[in-house]
Short mmCIF file of C-alpha atoms in Angstrom, two decimals:
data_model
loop_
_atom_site.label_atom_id
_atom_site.label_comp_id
_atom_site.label_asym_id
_atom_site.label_seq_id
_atom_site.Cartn_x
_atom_site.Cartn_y
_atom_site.Cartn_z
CA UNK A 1 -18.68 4.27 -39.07
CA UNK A 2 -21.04 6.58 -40.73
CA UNK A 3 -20.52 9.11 -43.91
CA UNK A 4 -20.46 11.61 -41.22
CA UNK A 5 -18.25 10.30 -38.66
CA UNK A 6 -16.06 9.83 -41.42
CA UNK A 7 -15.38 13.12 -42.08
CA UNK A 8 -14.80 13.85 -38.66
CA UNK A 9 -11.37 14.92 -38.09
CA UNK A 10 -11.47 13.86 -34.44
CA UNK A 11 -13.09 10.61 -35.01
CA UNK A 12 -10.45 7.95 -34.32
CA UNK A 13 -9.60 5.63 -37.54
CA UNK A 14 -8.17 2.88 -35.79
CA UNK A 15 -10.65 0.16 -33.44
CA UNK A 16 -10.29 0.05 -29.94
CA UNK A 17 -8.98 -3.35 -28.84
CA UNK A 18 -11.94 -4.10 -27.09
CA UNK A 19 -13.66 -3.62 -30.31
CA UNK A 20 -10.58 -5.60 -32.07
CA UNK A 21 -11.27 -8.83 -29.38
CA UNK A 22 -14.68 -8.82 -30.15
CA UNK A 23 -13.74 -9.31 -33.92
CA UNK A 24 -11.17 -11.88 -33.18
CA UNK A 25 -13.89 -14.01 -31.00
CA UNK A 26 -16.16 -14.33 -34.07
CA UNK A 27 -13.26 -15.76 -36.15
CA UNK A 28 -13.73 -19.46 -37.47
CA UNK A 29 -12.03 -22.00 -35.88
CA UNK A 30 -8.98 -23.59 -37.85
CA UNK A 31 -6.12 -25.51 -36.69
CA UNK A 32 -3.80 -22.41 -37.06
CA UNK A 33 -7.00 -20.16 -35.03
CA UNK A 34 -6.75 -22.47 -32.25
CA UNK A 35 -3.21 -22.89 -31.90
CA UNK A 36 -1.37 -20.39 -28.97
CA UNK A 37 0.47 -18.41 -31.40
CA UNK A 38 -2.37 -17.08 -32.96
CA UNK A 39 -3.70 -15.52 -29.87
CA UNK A 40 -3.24 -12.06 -29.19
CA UNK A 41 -0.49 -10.95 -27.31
CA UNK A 42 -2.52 -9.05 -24.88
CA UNK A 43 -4.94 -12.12 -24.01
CA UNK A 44 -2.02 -14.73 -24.01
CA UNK A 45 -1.51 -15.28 -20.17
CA UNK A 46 1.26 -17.77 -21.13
CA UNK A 47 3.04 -15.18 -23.23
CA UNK A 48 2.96 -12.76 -20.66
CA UNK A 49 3.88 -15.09 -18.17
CA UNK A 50 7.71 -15.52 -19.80
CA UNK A 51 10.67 -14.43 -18.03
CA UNK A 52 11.43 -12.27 -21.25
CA UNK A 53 8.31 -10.54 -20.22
CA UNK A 54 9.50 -9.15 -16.88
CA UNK A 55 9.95 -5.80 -17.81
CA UNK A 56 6.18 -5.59 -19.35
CA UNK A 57 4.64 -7.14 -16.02
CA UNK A 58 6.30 -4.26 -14.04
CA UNK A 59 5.16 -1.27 -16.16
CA UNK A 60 1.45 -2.81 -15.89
CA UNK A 61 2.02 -3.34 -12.12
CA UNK A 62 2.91 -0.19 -11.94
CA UNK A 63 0.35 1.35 -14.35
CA UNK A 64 -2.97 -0.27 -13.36
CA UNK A 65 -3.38 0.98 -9.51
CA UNK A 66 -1.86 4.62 -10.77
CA UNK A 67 -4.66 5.36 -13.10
CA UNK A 68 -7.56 3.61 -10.82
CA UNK A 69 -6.18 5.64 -7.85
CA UNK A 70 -6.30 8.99 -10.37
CA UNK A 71 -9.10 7.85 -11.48
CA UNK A 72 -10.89 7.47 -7.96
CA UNK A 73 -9.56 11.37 -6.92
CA UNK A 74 -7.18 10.28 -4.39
CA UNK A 75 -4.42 12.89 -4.35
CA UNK A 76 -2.79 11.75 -1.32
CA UNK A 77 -2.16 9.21 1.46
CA UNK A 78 -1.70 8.59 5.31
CA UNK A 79 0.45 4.75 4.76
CA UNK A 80 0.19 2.58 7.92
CA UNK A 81 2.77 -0.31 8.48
CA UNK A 82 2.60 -2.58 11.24
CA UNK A 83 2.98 -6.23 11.98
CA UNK A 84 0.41 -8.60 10.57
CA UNK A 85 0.15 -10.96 13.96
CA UNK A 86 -0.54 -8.19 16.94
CA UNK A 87 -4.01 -8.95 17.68
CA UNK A 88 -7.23 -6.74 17.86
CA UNK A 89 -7.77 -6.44 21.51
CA UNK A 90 -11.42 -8.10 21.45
CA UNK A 91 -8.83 -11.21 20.20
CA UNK A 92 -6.19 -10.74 22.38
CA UNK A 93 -7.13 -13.39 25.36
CA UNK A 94 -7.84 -16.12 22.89
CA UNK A 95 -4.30 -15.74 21.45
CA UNK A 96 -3.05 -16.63 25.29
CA UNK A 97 -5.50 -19.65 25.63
CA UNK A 98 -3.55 -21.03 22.35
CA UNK A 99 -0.78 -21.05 23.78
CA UNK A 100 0.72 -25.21 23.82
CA UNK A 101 4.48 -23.90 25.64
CA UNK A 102 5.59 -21.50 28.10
CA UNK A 103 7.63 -19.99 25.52
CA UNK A 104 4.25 -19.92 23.11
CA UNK A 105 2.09 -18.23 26.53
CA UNK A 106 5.21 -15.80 26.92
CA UNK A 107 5.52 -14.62 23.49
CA UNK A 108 1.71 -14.18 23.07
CA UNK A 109 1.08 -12.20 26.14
CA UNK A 110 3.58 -9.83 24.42
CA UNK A 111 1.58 -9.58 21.47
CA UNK A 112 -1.79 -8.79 23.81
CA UNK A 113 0.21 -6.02 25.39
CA UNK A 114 0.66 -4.58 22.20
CA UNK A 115 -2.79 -4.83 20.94
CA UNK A 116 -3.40 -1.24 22.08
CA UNK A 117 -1.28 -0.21 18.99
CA UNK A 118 -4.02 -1.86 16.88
CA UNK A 119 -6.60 0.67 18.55
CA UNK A 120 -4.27 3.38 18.15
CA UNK A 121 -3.78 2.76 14.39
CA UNK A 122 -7.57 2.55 14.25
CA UNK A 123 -8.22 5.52 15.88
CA UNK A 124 -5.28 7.34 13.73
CA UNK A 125 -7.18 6.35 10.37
CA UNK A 126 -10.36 8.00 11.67
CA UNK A 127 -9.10 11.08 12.64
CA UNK A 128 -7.36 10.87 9.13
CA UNK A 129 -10.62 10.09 7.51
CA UNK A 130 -12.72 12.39 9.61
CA UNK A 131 -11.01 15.49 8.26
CA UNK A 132 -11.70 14.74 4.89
CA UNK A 133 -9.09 17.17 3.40
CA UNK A 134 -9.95 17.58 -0.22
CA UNK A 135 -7.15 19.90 -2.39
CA UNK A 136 -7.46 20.86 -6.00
CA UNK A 137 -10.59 18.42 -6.37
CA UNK A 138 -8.34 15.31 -4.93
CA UNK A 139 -9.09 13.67 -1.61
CA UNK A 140 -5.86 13.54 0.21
CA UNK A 141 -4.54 11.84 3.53
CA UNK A 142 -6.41 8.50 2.68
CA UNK A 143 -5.73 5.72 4.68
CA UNK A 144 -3.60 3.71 2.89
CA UNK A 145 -2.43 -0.22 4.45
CA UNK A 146 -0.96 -3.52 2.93
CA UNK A 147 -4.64 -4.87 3.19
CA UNK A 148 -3.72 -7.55 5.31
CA UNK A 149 -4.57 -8.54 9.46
CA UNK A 150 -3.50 -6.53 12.45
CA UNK A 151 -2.33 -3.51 12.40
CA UNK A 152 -3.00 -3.30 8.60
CA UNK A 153 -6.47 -4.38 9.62
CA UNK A 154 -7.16 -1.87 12.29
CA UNK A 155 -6.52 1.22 9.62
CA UNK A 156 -8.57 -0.14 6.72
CA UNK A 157 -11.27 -0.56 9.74
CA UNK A 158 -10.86 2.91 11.37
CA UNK A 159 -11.59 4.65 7.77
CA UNK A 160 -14.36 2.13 7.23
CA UNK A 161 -16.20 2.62 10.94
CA UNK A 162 -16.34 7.00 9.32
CA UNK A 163 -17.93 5.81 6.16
CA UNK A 164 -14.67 6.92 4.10
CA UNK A 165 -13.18 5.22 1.34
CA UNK A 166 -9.39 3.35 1.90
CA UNK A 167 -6.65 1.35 0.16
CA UNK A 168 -5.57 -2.40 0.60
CA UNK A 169 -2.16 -2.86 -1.31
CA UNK A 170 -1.84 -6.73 -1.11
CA UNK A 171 1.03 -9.10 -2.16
CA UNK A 172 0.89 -12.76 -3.60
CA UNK A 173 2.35 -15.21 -1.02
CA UNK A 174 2.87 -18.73 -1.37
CA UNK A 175 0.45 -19.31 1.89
CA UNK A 176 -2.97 -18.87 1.86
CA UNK A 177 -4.17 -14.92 2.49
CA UNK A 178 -6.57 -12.20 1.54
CA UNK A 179 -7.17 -8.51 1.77
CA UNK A 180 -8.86 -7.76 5.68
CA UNK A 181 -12.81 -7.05 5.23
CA UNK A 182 -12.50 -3.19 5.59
CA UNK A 183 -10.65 -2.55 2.75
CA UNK A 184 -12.68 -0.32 -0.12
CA UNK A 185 -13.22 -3.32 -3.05
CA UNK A 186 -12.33 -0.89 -6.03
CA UNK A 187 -9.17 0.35 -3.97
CA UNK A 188 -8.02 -3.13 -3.55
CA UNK A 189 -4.82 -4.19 -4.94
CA UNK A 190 -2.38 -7.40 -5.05
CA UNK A 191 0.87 -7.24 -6.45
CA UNK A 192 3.14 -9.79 -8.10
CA UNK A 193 6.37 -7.35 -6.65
CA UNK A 194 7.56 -6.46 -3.73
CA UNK A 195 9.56 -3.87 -5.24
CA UNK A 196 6.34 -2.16 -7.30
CA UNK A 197 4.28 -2.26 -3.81
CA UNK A 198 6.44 -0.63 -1.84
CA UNK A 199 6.63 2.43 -4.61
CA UNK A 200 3.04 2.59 -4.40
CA UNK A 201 2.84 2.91 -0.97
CA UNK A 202 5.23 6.13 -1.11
CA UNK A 203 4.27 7.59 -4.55
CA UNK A 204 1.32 9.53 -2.77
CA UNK A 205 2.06 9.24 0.91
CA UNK A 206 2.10 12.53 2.46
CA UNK A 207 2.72 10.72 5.77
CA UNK A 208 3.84 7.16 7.30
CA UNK A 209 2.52 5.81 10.47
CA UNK A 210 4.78 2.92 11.36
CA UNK A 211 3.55 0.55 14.35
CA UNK A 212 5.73 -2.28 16.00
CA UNK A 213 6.03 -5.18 13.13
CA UNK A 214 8.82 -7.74 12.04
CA UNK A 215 10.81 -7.89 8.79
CA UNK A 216 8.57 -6.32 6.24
CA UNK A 217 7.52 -3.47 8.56
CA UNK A 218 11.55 -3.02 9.09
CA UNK A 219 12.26 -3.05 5.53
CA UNK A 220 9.74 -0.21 5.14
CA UNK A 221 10.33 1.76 7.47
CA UNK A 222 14.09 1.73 7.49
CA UNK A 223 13.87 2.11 3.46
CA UNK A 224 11.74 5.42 3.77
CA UNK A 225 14.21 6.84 6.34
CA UNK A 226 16.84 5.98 3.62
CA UNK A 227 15.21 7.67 0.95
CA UNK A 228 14.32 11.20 3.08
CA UNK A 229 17.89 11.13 4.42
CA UNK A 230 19.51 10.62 0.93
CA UNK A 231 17.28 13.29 -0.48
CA UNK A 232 15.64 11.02 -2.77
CA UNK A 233 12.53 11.67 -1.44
CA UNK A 234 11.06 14.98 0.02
CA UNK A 235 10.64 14.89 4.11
CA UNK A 236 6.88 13.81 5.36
CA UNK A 237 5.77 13.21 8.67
CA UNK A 238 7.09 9.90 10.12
CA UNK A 239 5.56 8.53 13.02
CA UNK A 240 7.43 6.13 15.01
CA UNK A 241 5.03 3.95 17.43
CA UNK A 242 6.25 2.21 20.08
CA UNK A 243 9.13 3.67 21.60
CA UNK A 244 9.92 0.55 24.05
CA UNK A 245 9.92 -2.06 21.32
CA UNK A 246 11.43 -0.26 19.07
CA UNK A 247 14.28 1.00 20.99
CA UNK A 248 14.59 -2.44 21.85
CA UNK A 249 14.86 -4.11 18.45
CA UNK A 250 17.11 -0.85 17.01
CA UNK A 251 19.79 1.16 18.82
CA UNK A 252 19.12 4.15 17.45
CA UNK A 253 21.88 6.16 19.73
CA UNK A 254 24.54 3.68 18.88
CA UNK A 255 24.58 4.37 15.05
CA UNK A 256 24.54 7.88 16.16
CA UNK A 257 27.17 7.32 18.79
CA UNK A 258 29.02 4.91 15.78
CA UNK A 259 28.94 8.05 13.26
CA UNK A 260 27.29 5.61 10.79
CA UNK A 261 24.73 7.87 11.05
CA UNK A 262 24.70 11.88 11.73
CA UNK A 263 22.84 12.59 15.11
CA UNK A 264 20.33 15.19 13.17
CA UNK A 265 19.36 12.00 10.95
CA UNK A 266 17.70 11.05 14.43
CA UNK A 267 14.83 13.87 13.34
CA UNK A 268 13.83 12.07 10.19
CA UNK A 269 10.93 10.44 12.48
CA UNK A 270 8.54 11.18 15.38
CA UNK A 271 8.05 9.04 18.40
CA UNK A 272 4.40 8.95 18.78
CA UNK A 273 2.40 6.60 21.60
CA UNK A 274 -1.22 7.72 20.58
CA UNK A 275 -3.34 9.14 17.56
CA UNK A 276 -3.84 12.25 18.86
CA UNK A 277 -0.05 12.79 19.16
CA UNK A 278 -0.11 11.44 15.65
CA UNK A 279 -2.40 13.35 13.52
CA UNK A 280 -1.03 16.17 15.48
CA UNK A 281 3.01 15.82 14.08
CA UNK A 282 0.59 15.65 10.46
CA UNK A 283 -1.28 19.15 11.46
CA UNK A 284 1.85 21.39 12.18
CA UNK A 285 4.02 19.98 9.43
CA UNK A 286 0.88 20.71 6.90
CA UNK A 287 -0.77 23.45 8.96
CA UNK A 288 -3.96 21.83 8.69
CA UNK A 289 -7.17 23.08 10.45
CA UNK A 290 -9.77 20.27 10.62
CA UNK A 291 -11.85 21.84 13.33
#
């Protein structure tokens, strides 16, 4: 620091830890340098690995994609869920001709007839993108997916095929996976917990597009109508694809019918078949005019 930059009053007094890391690297090496408890805290992956340091491993989880997303402008976000094994409909046939059982040739057709749900989530994140709505210098509505195949895929690719920027929020799993190909690489993001992911993927959404899935696309979808119909959370456009399978796998009526629900709770979501139907819902409920 110079004689000058002393005297600053603004000029920091303390090193940044960069700076400090950089200092510690240079240190001699000495049997109490090299053992673990000498490192520090903030470089000791087996320190912050302990149980005890649970609670620090959320706050960072929860930290790190907030301030890249600030950083990157993104005010807002249009959140697709959907099942990770519908394929894209250029993959569809080959899915059959795997098929070893009748049950296996049965339950993959199925699939193929719902690969037009991958084109309509695709389509959906480029009308999204397309508009380009940009409010008090952030960009909002960007497509936002879990970054992995299938439906996931088809959004990340839609945004991608307009030349606009979208998110990947990724989880570890014990099998082998990675984010899809279409998925921006500084708005790519893989999380240790379930629980942090799924608050990232409502912190900024401004709307939900949920497409035919299995368990995790249930547990989303049926914890965001929990959180609108408690209050928790303000109401937002949710779009409800697939009428047929859904009304298949949930009995909506019935916990109507059952007064486990109350029948107006039945509005909290949109039955929607296309994109255009889609972005519409989002248009009225914002009043948006994207030409």
């Amino acid at each position: 620091m110079t004689q000058e930059e002393e005297k600053n009053l603004t000029q920091r007094r303390f090193y940044k830890a960069e700076q400090e890391v950089s200092f510690a690297d240079k240190q001699i090496g000495t049997v109490q340098t090299e053992h673990p408890a000498y490192r520090l805290a903030f470089r000791d992956t087996d320190f912050l690995l302990r149980d005890e340091l649970r609670p620090v491993r959320f706050q960072l989880e929860l930290l790190k994609p907030e301030m890249l997303l600030e950083e990157a402008q993104i005010g807002s976000t249009l959140v697709f869920y959907g099942s990770a094994r519908i394929p894209a409909p250029e993959k569809a046939q080959a899915l059959v001709a795997l098929a070893a059982s009748d049950e296996e040739k049965q339950i993959a057709e199925r699939l193929v007839a719902k690969s037009r749900y991958y084109e309509e989530a695709r389509r959906l994140a480029q009308l999204a993108s397309q508009c380009a709505v940009v409010e008090n210098g952030m960009r909002q509505f960007v497509v936002c997916s879990g970054g992995g195949p299938s439906i996931m895929e088809a959004a990340n690719r839609g945004a991608a095929e307009v030349g606009a920027e979208s998110l990947g929020l990724n989880i570890v799993l014990p099998h082998e996976q990675a984010p899809n190909p279409y998925v921006t690489p500084r708005l790519s993001f893989q999380f240790h917990y379930f629980a942090l992911r799924k608050m990232h993927f409502l912190l900024r959404a401004r709307a939900v597009a949920v497409f035919p899935g299995g368990f995790g696309t249930l547990d989303e979808f049926l914890e965001l109508l929990t959180l609108v119909q408690t209050g928790k959370m303000k109401p937002i456009p949710i779009l409800l694809y697939g009428r047929d399978y859904w009304s298949r796998i949930i009995n909506f009526e019935a916990l109507a019918e059952e007064g486990t629900i109350n029948r107006k709770d039945l509005d909290l979501f949109h039955w929607c078949e296309t994109a255009d139907e889609g972005w519409k819902v989002i248009g009225e409920f914002y009043d948006l005019d994207c030409g």
